[in-house]
Amino acid sequence: MLESDKSISNQVLSDKSSSQGTIKDANEKLIALLDAAVDALVIIDGKGNVELFNSAARKMFGYSQQDVFGKNIKMLMPPHLVLNMTNIYLPIWPLVNQK
């Protein structure tokens, strides 16, 4: 490998590392902001599994982040709402989430 190629390769790796650090910092700030929100926030994925459960949600529901992370949001809902979610919301989710 030529010296100039090594220099370019090192610069690309350095830029990539810097970008990843910037993204990580931004994600940490966003999570801190969401956690500090006064309102309960529960963020789920397309399958209904909890990805974020902020401080207000922890107080409201009495569960820790670890108790609910990766589990279906149905665990937080009364039975009649679970039925609505299963029959109405989940079937249309792919349409809502189209880009």
PDB file of N, CA and C in Angstrom:
ATOM      1  N   MET A   1       0.855  -1.172   0.000  1.00  0.00           N
ATOM      2  CA  MET A   1       0.000   0.000   0.000  1.00  0.00           C
ATOM      3  C   MET A   1       0.902   1.237   0.000  1.00  0.00           C
ATOM      4  N   LEU A   2       0.573   2.166  -0.826  1.00  0.00           N
ATOM      5  CA  LEU A   2       1.334   3.409  -0.900  1.00  0.00           C
ATOM      6  C   LEU A   2       1.091   4.261   0.338  1.00  0.00           C
ATOM      7  N   GLU A   3       2.048   5.111   0.624  1.00  0.00           N
ATOM      8  CA  GLU A   3       1.941   5.985   1.799  1.00  0.00           C
ATOM      9  C   GLU A   3       0.704   6.885   1.722  1.00  0.00           C
ATOM     10  N   SER A   4       0.398   7.394   0.526  1.00  0.00           N
ATOM     11  CA  SER A   4      -0.786   8.258   0.374  1.00  0.00           C
ATOM     12  C   SER A   4      -2.069   7.461   0.595  1.00  0.00           C
ATOM     13  N   ASP A   5      -2.075   6.185   0.168  1.00  0.00           N
ATOM     14  CA  ASP A   5      -3.240   5.333   0.400  1.00  0.00           C
ATOM     15  C   ASP A   5      -3.442   5.084   1.895  1.00  0.00           C
ATOM     16  N   LYS A   6      -2.336   4.885   2.618  1.00  0.00           N
ATOM     17  CA  LYS A   6      -2.422   4.689   4.068  1.00  0.00           C
ATOM     18  C   LYS A   6      -2.986   5.933   4.739  1.00  0.00           C
ATOM     19  N   SER A   7      -2.531   7.078   4.285  1.00  0.00           N
ATOM     20  CA  SER A   7      -2.997   8.338   4.853  1.00  0.00           C
ATOM     21  C   SER A   7      -4.495   8.520   4.621  1.00  0.00           C
ATOM     22  N   ILE A   8      -4.936   8.224   3.413  1.00  0.00           N
ATOM     23  CA  ILE A   8      -6.368   8.340   3.086  1.00  0.00           C
ATOM     24  C   ILE A   8      -7.168   7.343   3.916  1.00  0.00           C
ATOM     25  N   SER A   9      -6.672   6.114   4.006  1.00  0.00           N
ATOM     26  CA  SER A   9      -7.349   5.079   4.787  1.00  0.00           C
ATOM     27  C   SER A   9      -7.457   5.484   6.254  1.00  0.00           C
ATOM     28  N   ASN A  10      -6.378   6.007   6.804  1.00  0.00           N
ATOM     29  CA  ASN A  10      -6.393   6.456   8.200  1.00  0.00           C
ATOM     30  C   ASN A  10      -7.373   7.605   8.407  1.00  0.00           C
ATOM     31  N   GLN A  11      -7.441   8.526   7.432  1.00  0.00           N
ATOM     32  CA  GLN A  11      -8.365   9.656   7.535  1.00  0.00           C
ATOM     33  C   GLN A  11      -9.812   9.178   7.490  1.00  0.00           C
ATOM     34  N   VAL A  12     -10.104   8.217   6.606  1.00  0.00           N
ATOM     35  CA  VAL A  12     -11.462   7.669   6.504  1.00  0.00           C
ATOM     36  C   VAL A  12     -11.850   7.003   7.821  1.00  0.00           C
ATOM     37  N   LEU A  13     -10.937   6.209   8.387  1.00  0.00           N
ATOM     38  CA  LEU A  13     -11.220   5.546   9.659  1.00  0.00           C
ATOM     39  C   LEU A  13     -11.415   6.564  10.781  1.00  0.00           C
ATOM     40  N   SER A  14     -10.619   7.607  10.775  1.00  0.00           N
ATOM     41  CA  SER A  14     -10.742   8.660  11.784  1.00  0.00           C
ATOM     42  C   SER A  14     -12.079   9.387  11.654  1.00  0.00           C
ATOM     43  N   ASP A  15     -12.461   9.711  10.411  1.00  0.00           N
ATOM     44  CA  ASP A  15     -13.744  10.382  10.169  1.00  0.00           C
ATOM     45  C   ASP A  15     -14.913   9.499  10.596  1.00  0.00           C
ATOM     46  N   LYS A  16     -14.812   8.200  10.282  1.00  0.00           N
ATOM     47  CA  LYS A  16     -15.873   7.260  10.644  1.00  0.00           C
ATOM     48  C   LYS A  16     -16.012   7.188  12.161  1.00  0.00           C
ATOM     49  N   SER A  17     -14.893   7.095  12.851  1.00  0.00           N
ATOM     50  CA  SER A  17     -14.908   7.027  14.311  1.00  0.00           C
ATOM     51  C   SER A  17     -15.507   8.301  14.906  1.00  0.00           C
ATOM     52  N   SER A  18     -15.141   9.441  14.351  1.00  0.00           N
ATOM     53  CA  SER A  18     -15.666  10.722  14.821  1.00  0.00           C
ATOM     54  C   SER A  18     -17.173  10.807  14.601  1.00  0.00           C
ATOM     55  N   SER A  19     -17.633  10.357  13.430  1.00  0.00           N
ATOM     56  CA  SER A  19     -19.068  10.379  13.118  1.00  0.00           C
ATOM     57  C   SER A  19     -19.840   9.471  14.060  1.00  0.00           C
ATOM     58  N   GLN A  20     -19.282   8.293  14.332  1.00  0.00           N
ATOM     59  CA  GLN A  20     -19.951   7.366  15.243  1.00  0.00           C
ATOM     60  C   GLN A  20     -20.041   7.963  16.644  1.00  0.00           C
ATOM     61  N   GLY A  21     -18.990   8.658  17.061  1.00  0.00           N
ATOM     62  CA  GLY A  21     -19.014   9.323  18.364  1.00  0.00           C
ATOM     63  C   GLY A  21     -20.065  10.411  18.415  1.00  0.00           C
ATOM     64  N   THR A  22     -20.195  11.172  17.332  1.00  0.00           N
ATOM     65  CA  THR A  22     -21.197  12.238  17.257  1.00  0.00           C
ATOM     66  C   THR A  22     -22.607  11.655  17.320  1.00  0.00           C
ATOM     67  N   ILE A  23     -22.845  10.571  16.602  1.00  0.00           N
ATOM     68  CA  ILE A  23     -24.160   9.916  16.613  1.00  0.00           C
ATOM     69  C   ILE A  23     -24.462   9.380  18.006  1.00  0.00           C
ATOM     70  N   LYS A  24     -23.472   8.759  18.629  1.00  0.00           N
ATOM     71  CA  LYS A  24     -23.663   8.225  19.980  1.00  0.00           C
ATOM     72  C   LYS A  24     -24.004   9.349  20.953  1.00  0.00           C
ATOM     73  N   ASP A  25     -23.284  10.462  20.861  1.00  0.00           N
ATOM     74  CA  ASP A  25     -23.556  11.611  21.735  1.00  0.00           C
ATOM     75  C   ASP A  25     -24.969  12.146  21.519  1.00  0.00           C
ATOM     76  N   ALA A  26     -25.380  12.253  20.259  1.00  0.00           N
ATOM     77  CA  ALA A  26     -26.723  12.753  19.943  1.00  0.00           C
ATOM     78  C   ALA A  26     -27.788  11.807  20.492  1.00  0.00           C
ATOM     79  N   ASN A  27     -27.571  10.500  20.351  1.00  0.00           N
ATOM     80  CA  ASN A  27     -28.528   9.522  20.878  1.00  0.00           C
ATOM     81  C   ASN A  27     -28.631   9.613  22.394  1.00  0.00           C
ATOM     82  N   GLU A  28     -27.490   9.765  23.063  1.00  0.00           N
ATOM     83  CA  GLU A  28     -27.499   9.883  24.523  1.00  0.00           C
ATOM     84  C   GLU A  28     -28.246  11.136  24.968  1.00  0.00           C
ATOM     85  N   LYS A  29     -28.066  12.244  24.250  1.00  0.00           N
ATOM     86  CA  LYS A  29     -28.778  13.484  24.580  1.00  0.00           C
ATOM     87  C   LYS A  29     -30.278  13.328  24.361  1.00  0.00           C
ATOM     88  N   LEU A  30     -30.655  12.674  23.268  1.00  0.00           N
ATOM     89  CA  LEU A  30     -32.071  12.456  22.981  1.00  0.00           C
ATOM     90  C   LEU A  30     -32.711  11.588  24.061  1.00  0.00           C
ATOM     91  N   ILE A  31     -32.041  10.526  24.444  1.00  0.00           N
ATOM     92  CA  ILE A  31     -32.573   9.648  25.486  1.00  0.00           C
ATOM     93  C   ILE A  31     -32.714  10.405  26.801  1.00  0.00           C
ATOM     94  N   ALA A  32     -31.727  11.226  27.146  1.00  0.00           N
ATOM     95  CA  ALA A  32     -31.801  12.029  28.374  1.00  0.00           C
ATOM     96  C   ALA A  32     -32.967  13.011  28.308  1.00  0.00           C
ATOM     97  N   LEU A  33     -33.177  13.628  27.152  1.00  0.00           N
ATOM     98  CA  LEU A  33     -34.279  14.566  26.970  1.00  0.00           C
ATOM     99  C   LEU A  33     -35.627  13.857  27.109  1.00  0.00           C
ATOM    100  N   LEU A  34     -35.773  12.709  26.460  1.00  0.00           N
ATOM    101  CA  LEU A  34     -37.019  11.952  26.549  1.00  0.00           C
ATOM    102  C   LEU A  34     -37.266  11.478  27.976  1.00  0.00           C
ATOM    103  N   ASP A  35     -36.207  11.074  28.661  1.00  0.00           N
ATOM    104  CA  ASP A  35     -36.355  10.594  30.031  1.00  0.00           C
ATOM    105  C   ASP A  35     -36.775  11.721  30.974  1.00  0.00           C
ATOM    106  N   ALA A  36     -36.366  12.943  30.665  1.00  0.00           N
ATOM    107  CA  ALA A  36     -36.693  14.090  31.517  1.00  0.00           C
ATOM    108  C   ALA A  36     -38.086  14.660  31.243  1.00  0.00           C
ATOM    109  N   ALA A  37     -38.763  14.176  30.219  1.00  0.00           N
ATOM    110  CA  ALA A  37     -40.090  14.692  29.879  1.00  0.00           C
ATOM    111  C   ALA A  37     -41.062  14.481  31.039  1.00  0.00           C
ATOM    112  N   VAL A  38     -41.957  15.435  31.219  1.00  0.00           N
ATOM    113  CA  VAL A  38     -42.959  15.362  32.282  1.00  0.00           C
ATOM    114  C   VAL A  38     -43.994  14.286  31.963  1.00  0.00           C
ATOM    115  N   ASP A  39     -44.315  14.122  30.696  1.00  0.00           N
ATOM    116  CA  ASP A  39     -45.308  13.136  30.271  1.00  0.00           C
ATOM    117  C   ASP A  39     -44.676  11.759  30.127  1.00  0.00           C
ATOM    118  N   ALA A  40     -45.488  10.743  30.368  1.00  0.00           N
ATOM    119  CA  ALA A  40     -45.032   9.367  30.193  1.00  0.00           C
ATOM    120  C   ALA A  40     -44.837   9.087  28.706  1.00  0.00           C
ATOM    121  N   LEU A  41     -43.684   8.553  28.363  1.00  0.00           N
ATOM    122  CA  LEU A  41     -43.380   8.200  26.980  1.00  0.00           C
ATOM    123  C   LEU A  41     -42.989   6.733  26.912  1.00  0.00           C
ATOM    124  N   VAL A  42     -43.680   6.009  26.047  1.00  0.00           N
ATOM    125  CA  VAL A  42     -43.345   4.613  25.796  1.00  0.00           C
ATOM    126  C   VAL A  42     -43.141   4.505  24.294  1.00  0.00           C
ATOM    127  N   ILE A  43     -41.937   4.176  23.890  1.00  0.00           N
ATOM    128  CA  ILE A  43     -41.634   4.042  22.467  1.00  0.00           C
ATOM    129  C   ILE A  43     -41.551   2.558  22.151  1.00  0.00           C
ATOM    130  N   ILE A  44     -42.276   2.161  21.093  1.00  0.00           N
ATOM    131  CA  ILE A  44     -42.314   0.750  20.707  1.00  0.00           C
ATOM    132  C   ILE A  44     -41.826   0.582  19.279  1.00  0.00           C
ATOM    133  N   ASP A  45     -41.457  -0.647  18.948  1.00  0.00           N
ATOM    134  CA  ASP A  45     -41.082  -0.961  17.574  1.00  0.00           C
ATOM    135  C   ASP A  45     -42.323  -1.404  16.804  1.00  0.00           C
ATOM    136  N   GLY A  46     -42.153  -1.831  15.571  1.00  0.00           N
ATOM    137  CA  GLY A  46     -43.269  -2.226  14.720  1.00  0.00           C
ATOM    138  C   GLY A  46     -44.020  -3.450  15.198  1.00  0.00           C
ATOM    139  N   LYS A  47     -43.424  -4.212  16.104  1.00  0.00           N
ATOM    140  CA  LYS A  47     -44.085  -5.400  16.652  1.00  0.00           C
ATOM    141  C   LYS A  47     -44.757  -5.116  17.991  1.00  0.00           C
ATOM    142  N   GLY A  48     -44.636  -3.867  18.457  1.00  0.00           N
ATOM    143  CA  GLY A  48     -45.254  -3.500  19.725  1.00  0.00           C
ATOM    144  C   GLY A  48     -44.368  -3.738  20.932  1.00  0.00           C
ATOM    145  N   ASN A  49     -43.081  -4.005  20.706  1.00  0.00           N
ATOM    146  CA  ASN A  49     -42.160  -4.237  21.818  1.00  0.00           C
ATOM    147  C   ASN A  49     -41.557  -2.919  22.297  1.00  0.00           C
ATOM    148  N   VAL A  50     -41.475  -2.765  23.604  1.00  0.00           N
ATOM    149  CA  VAL A  50     -41.005  -1.517  24.212  1.00  0.00           C
ATOM    150  C   VAL A  50     -39.511  -1.326  23.959  1.00  0.00           C
ATOM    151  N   GLU A  51     -39.172  -0.144  23.432  1.00  0.00           N
ATOM    152  CA  GLU A  51     -37.775   0.218  23.203  1.00  0.00           C
ATOM    153  C   GLU A  51     -37.317   1.318  24.157  1.00  0.00           C
ATOM    154  N   LEU A  52     -38.244   2.150  24.619  1.00  0.00           N
ATOM    155  CA  LEU A  52     -37.907   3.200  25.584  1.00  0.00           C
ATOM    156  C   LEU A  52     -39.084   3.392  26.523  1.00  0.00           C
ATOM    157  N   PHE A  53     -38.771   3.550  27.790  1.00  0.00           N
ATOM    158  CA  PHE A  53     -39.770   3.688  28.847  1.00  0.00           C
ATOM    159  C   PHE A  53     -39.232   4.756  29.778  1.00  0.00           C
ATOM    160  N   ASN A  54     -39.716   5.995  29.640  1.00  0.00           N
ATOM    161  CA  ASN A  54     -39.088   7.104  30.364  1.00  0.00           C
ATOM    162  C   ASN A  54     -39.470   7.136  31.848  1.00  0.00           C
ATOM    163  N   SER A  55     -38.873   8.072  32.552  1.00  0.00           N
ATOM    164  CA  SER A  55     -39.049   8.192  34.002  1.00  0.00           C
ATOM    165  C   SER A  55     -40.515   8.370  34.388  1.00  0.00           C
ATOM    166  N   ALA A  56     -41.231   9.221  33.662  1.00  0.00           N
ATOM    167  CA  ALA A  56     -42.650   9.443  33.970  1.00  0.00           C
ATOM    168  C   ALA A  56     -43.465   8.170  33.746  1.00  0.00           C
ATOM    169  N   ALA A  57     -43.123   7.397  32.729  1.00  0.00           N
ATOM    170  CA  ALA A  57     -43.807   6.118  32.485  1.00  0.00           C
ATOM    171  C   ALA A  57     -43.499   5.136  33.614  1.00  0.00           C
ATOM    172  N   ARG A  58     -42.263   5.148  34.083  1.00  0.00           N
ATOM    173  CA  ARG A  58     -41.892   4.261  35.195  1.00  0.00           C
ATOM    174  C   ARG A  58     -42.718   4.589  36.436  1.00  0.00           C
ATOM    175  N   LYS A  59     -42.913   5.880  36.692  1.00  0.00           N
ATOM    176  CA  LYS A  59     -43.733   6.294  37.842  1.00  0.00           C
ATOM    177  C   LYS A  59     -45.202   5.922  37.628  1.00  0.00           C
ATOM    178  N   MET A  60     -45.707   6.146  36.423  1.00  0.00           N
ATOM    179  CA  MET A  60     -47.115   5.887  36.129  1.00  0.00           C
ATOM    180  C   MET A  60     -47.458   4.401  36.230  1.00  0.00           C
ATOM    181  N   PHE A  61     -46.623   3.564  35.646  1.00  0.00           N
ATOM    182  CA  PHE A  61     -46.937   2.138  35.569  1.00  0.00           C
ATOM    183  C   PHE A  61     -46.308   1.312  36.692  1.00  0.00           C
ATOM    184  N   GLY A  62     -45.289   1.861  37.363  1.00  0.00           N
ATOM    185  CA  GLY A  62     -44.657   1.127  38.452  1.00  0.00           C
ATOM    186  C   GLY A  62     -43.684   0.047  38.010  1.00  0.00           C
ATOM    187  N   TYR A  63     -43.222   0.134  36.781  1.00  0.00           N
ATOM    188  CA  TYR A  63     -42.235  -0.818  36.261  1.00  0.00           C
ATOM    189  C   TYR A  63     -40.921  -0.092  35.994  1.00  0.00           C
ATOM    190  N   SER A  64     -39.826  -0.827  36.044  1.00  0.00           N
ATOM    191  CA  SER A  64     -38.532  -0.262  35.656  1.00  0.00           C
ATOM    192  C   SER A  64     -38.343  -0.441  34.154  1.00  0.00           C
ATOM    193  N   GLN A  65     -37.361   0.250  33.596  1.00  0.00           N
ATOM    194  CA  GLN A  65     -37.021   0.092  32.174  1.00  0.00           C
ATOM    195  C   GLN A  65     -36.710  -1.379  31.885  1.00  0.00           C
ATOM    196  N   GLN A  66     -35.979  -2.031  32.784  1.00  0.00           N
ATOM    197  CA  GLN A  66     -35.599  -3.428  32.584  1.00  0.00           C
ATOM    198  C   GLN A  66     -36.812  -4.361  32.610  1.00  0.00           C
ATOM    199  N   ASP A  67     -37.836  -3.997  33.383  1.00  0.00           N
ATOM    200  CA  ASP A  67     -39.043  -4.824  33.471  1.00  0.00           C
ATOM    201  C   ASP A  67     -39.787  -4.897  32.143  1.00  0.00           C
ATOM    202  N   VAL A  68     -39.742  -3.817  31.369  1.00  0.00           N
ATOM    203  CA  VAL A  68     -40.569  -3.748  30.161  1.00  0.00           C
ATOM    204  C   VAL A  68     -39.782  -3.779  28.853  1.00  0.00           C
ATOM    205  N   PHE A  69     -38.483  -3.485  28.895  1.00  0.00           N
ATOM    206  CA  PHE A  69     -37.701  -3.402  27.657  1.00  0.00           C
ATOM    207  C   PHE A  69     -37.770  -4.721  26.888  1.00  0.00           C
ATOM    208  N   GLY A  70     -38.148  -4.613  25.615  1.00  0.00           N
ATOM    209  CA  GLY A  70     -38.236  -5.787  24.753  1.00  0.00           C
ATOM    210  C   GLY A  70     -39.525  -6.572  24.901  1.00  0.00           C
ATOM    211  N   LYS A  71     -40.350  -6.200  25.863  1.00  0.00           N
ATOM    212  CA  LYS A  71     -41.628  -6.891  26.057  1.00  0.00           C
ATOM    213  C   LYS A  71     -42.726  -6.126  25.331  1.00  0.00           C
ATOM    214  N   ASN A  72     -43.795  -6.830  25.028  1.00  0.00           N
ATOM    215  CA  ASN A  72     -44.886  -6.224  24.282  1.00  0.00           C
ATOM    216  C   ASN A  72     -45.639  -5.214  25.139  1.00  0.00           C
ATOM    217  N   ILE A  73     -46.022  -4.120  24.503  1.00  0.00           N
ATOM    218  CA  ILE A  73     -46.734  -3.042  25.195  1.00  0.00           C
ATOM    219  C   ILE A  73     -48.065  -3.516  25.783  1.00  0.00           C
ATOM    220  N   LYS A  74     -48.567  -4.636  25.303  1.00  0.00           N
ATOM    221  CA  LYS A  74     -49.829  -5.171  25.811  1.00  0.00           C
ATOM    222  C   LYS A  74     -49.789  -5.381  27.323  1.00  0.00           C
ATOM    223  N   MET A  75     -48.583  -5.608  27.859  1.00  0.00           N
ATOM    224  CA  MET A  75     -48.476  -5.836  29.305  1.00  0.00           C
ATOM    225  C   MET A  75     -48.884  -4.603  30.115  1.00  0.00           C
ATOM    226  N   LEU A  76     -48.913  -3.441  29.473  1.00  0.00           N
ATOM    227  CA  LEU A  76     -49.257  -2.198  30.155  1.00  0.00           C
ATOM    228  C   LEU A  76     -50.717  -1.802  29.950  1.00  0.00           C
ATOM    229  N   MET A  77     -51.455  -2.579  29.164  1.00  0.00           N
ATOM    230  CA  MET A  77     -52.801  -2.177  28.763  1.00  0.00           C
ATOM    231  C   MET A  77     -53.877  -3.032  29.411  1.00  0.00           C
ATOM    232  N   PRO A  78     -55.038  -2.416  29.670  1.00  0.00           N
ATOM    233  CA  PRO A  78     -56.177  -3.219  30.116  1.00  0.00           C
ATOM    234  C   PRO A  78     -56.654  -4.110  28.961  1.00  0.00           C
ATOM    235  N   PRO A  79     -57.279  -5.238  29.283  1.00  0.00           N
ATOM    236  CA  PRO A  79     -57.653  -6.222  28.253  1.00  0.00           C
ATOM    237  C   PRO A  79     -58.450  -5.664  27.072  1.00  0.00           C
ATOM    238  N   HIS A  80     -59.390  -4.744  27.307  1.00  0.00           N
ATOM    239  CA  HIS A  80     -60.200  -4.240  26.192  1.00  0.00           C
ATOM    240  C   HIS A  80     -59.353  -3.435  25.203  1.00  0.00           C
ATOM    241  N   LEU A  81     -58.308  -2.779  25.679  1.00  0.00           N
ATOM    242  CA  LEU A  81     -57.435  -2.046  24.765  1.00  0.00           C
ATOM    243  C   LEU A  81     -56.496  -2.982  24.015  1.00  0.00           C
ATOM    244  N   VAL A  82     -56.124  -4.080  24.651  1.00  0.00           N
ATOM    245  CA  VAL A  82     -55.284  -5.074  23.974  1.00  0.00           C
ATOM    246  C   VAL A  82     -56.026  -5.610  22.763  1.00  0.00           C
ATOM    247  N   LEU A  83     -57.310  -5.880  22.924  1.00  0.00           N
ATOM    248  CA  LEU A  83     -58.118  -6.380  21.815  1.00  0.00           C
ATOM    249  C   LEU A  83     -58.167  -5.366  20.683  1.00  0.00           C
ATOM    250  N   ASN A  84     -58.363  -4.083  21.014  1.00  0.00           N
ATOM    251  CA  ASN A  84     -58.367  -3.035  19.987  1.00  0.00           C
ATOM    252  C   ASN A  84     -57.028  -2.961  19.273  1.00  0.00           C
ATOM    253  N   MET A  85     -55.954  -3.038  20.030  1.00  0.00           N
ATOM    254  CA  MET A  85     -54.622  -2.948  19.431  1.00  0.00           C
ATOM    255  C   MET A  85     -54.381  -4.112  18.478  1.00  0.00           C
ATOM    256  N   THR A  86     -54.762  -5.303  18.911  1.00  0.00           N
ATOM    257  CA  THR A  86     -54.542  -6.492  18.094  1.00  0.00           C
ATOM    258  C   THR A  86     -55.382  -6.459  16.825  1.00  0.00           C
ATOM    259  N   ASN A  87     -56.620  -6.016  16.930  1.00  0.00           N
ATOM    260  CA  ASN A  87     -57.536  -6.054  15.787  1.00  0.00           C
ATOM    261  C   ASN A  87     -57.479  -4.827  14.888  1.00  0.00           C
ATOM    262  N   ILE A  88     -57.069  -3.688  15.424  1.00  0.00           N
ATOM    263  CA  ILE A  88     -57.116  -2.448  14.649  1.00  0.00           C
ATOM    264  C   ILE A  88     -55.728  -1.892  14.356  1.00  0.00           C
ATOM    265  N   TYR A  89     -54.960  -1.650  15.387  1.00  0.00           N
ATOM    266  CA  TYR A  89     -53.689  -0.940  15.225  1.00  0.00           C
ATOM    267  C   TYR A  89     -52.628  -1.769  14.507  1.00  0.00           C
ATOM    268  N   LEU A  90     -52.368  -2.979  14.979  1.00  0.00           N
ATOM    269  CA  LEU A  90     -51.273  -3.764  14.397  1.00  0.00           C
ATOM    270  C   LEU A  90     -51.460  -4.065  12.910  1.00  0.00           C
ATOM    271  N   PRO A  91     -52.678  -4.364  12.438  1.00  0.00           N
ATOM    272  CA  PRO A  91     -52.827  -4.606  10.998  1.00  0.00           C
ATOM    273  C   PRO A  91     -52.527  -3.385  10.122  1.00  0.00           C
ATOM    274  N   ILE A  92     -52.757  -2.167  10.639  1.00  0.00           N
ATOM    275  CA  ILE A  92     -52.493  -0.987   9.802  1.00  0.00           C
ATOM    276  C   ILE A  92     -51.099  -0.406  10.013  1.00  0.00           C
ATOM    277  N   TRP A  93     -50.348  -0.910  11.011  1.00  0.00           N
ATOM    278  CA  TRP A  93     -49.020  -0.365  11.300  1.00  0.00           C
ATOM    279  C   TRP A  93     -48.118  -0.338  10.069  1.00  0.00           C
ATOM    280  N   PRO A  94     -48.041  -1.407   9.272  1.00  0.00           N
ATOM    281  CA  PRO A  94     -47.161  -1.339   8.091  1.00  0.00           C
ATOM    282  C   PRO A  94     -47.535  -0.210   7.131  1.00  0.00           C
ATOM    283  N   LEU A  95     -48.807   0.111   7.018  1.00  0.00           N
ATOM    284  CA  LEU A  95     -49.238   1.198   6.136  1.00  0.00           C
ATOM    285  C   LEU A  95     -48.838   2.556   6.699  1.00  0.00           C
ATOM    286  N   VAL A  96     -48.950   2.711   8.005  1.00  0.00           N
ATOM    287  CA  VAL A  96     -48.588   3.968   8.663  1.00  0.00           C
ATOM    288  C   VAL A  96     -47.082   4.197   8.578  1.00  0.00           C
ATOM    289  N   ASN A  97     -46.326   3.126   8.640  1.00  0.00           N
ATOM    290  CA  ASN A  97     -44.871   3.209   8.716  1.00  0.00           C
ATOM    291  C   ASN A  97     -44.190   3.235   7.345  1.00  0.00           C
ATOM    292  N   GLN A  98     -44.958   3.227   6.264  1.00  0.00           N
ATOM    293  CA  GLN A  98     -44.358   3.268   4.924  1.00  0.00           C
ATOM    294  C   GLN A  98     -43.665   4.592   4.698  1.00  0.00           C
ATOM    295  N   LYS A  99     -42.567   4.522   3.948  1.00  0.00           N
ATOM    296  CA  LYS A  99     -41.825   5.752   3.641  1.00  0.00           C
ATOM    297  C   LYS A  99     -41.954   6.101   2.190  1.00  0.00           C
TER     298      LYS A  99
END
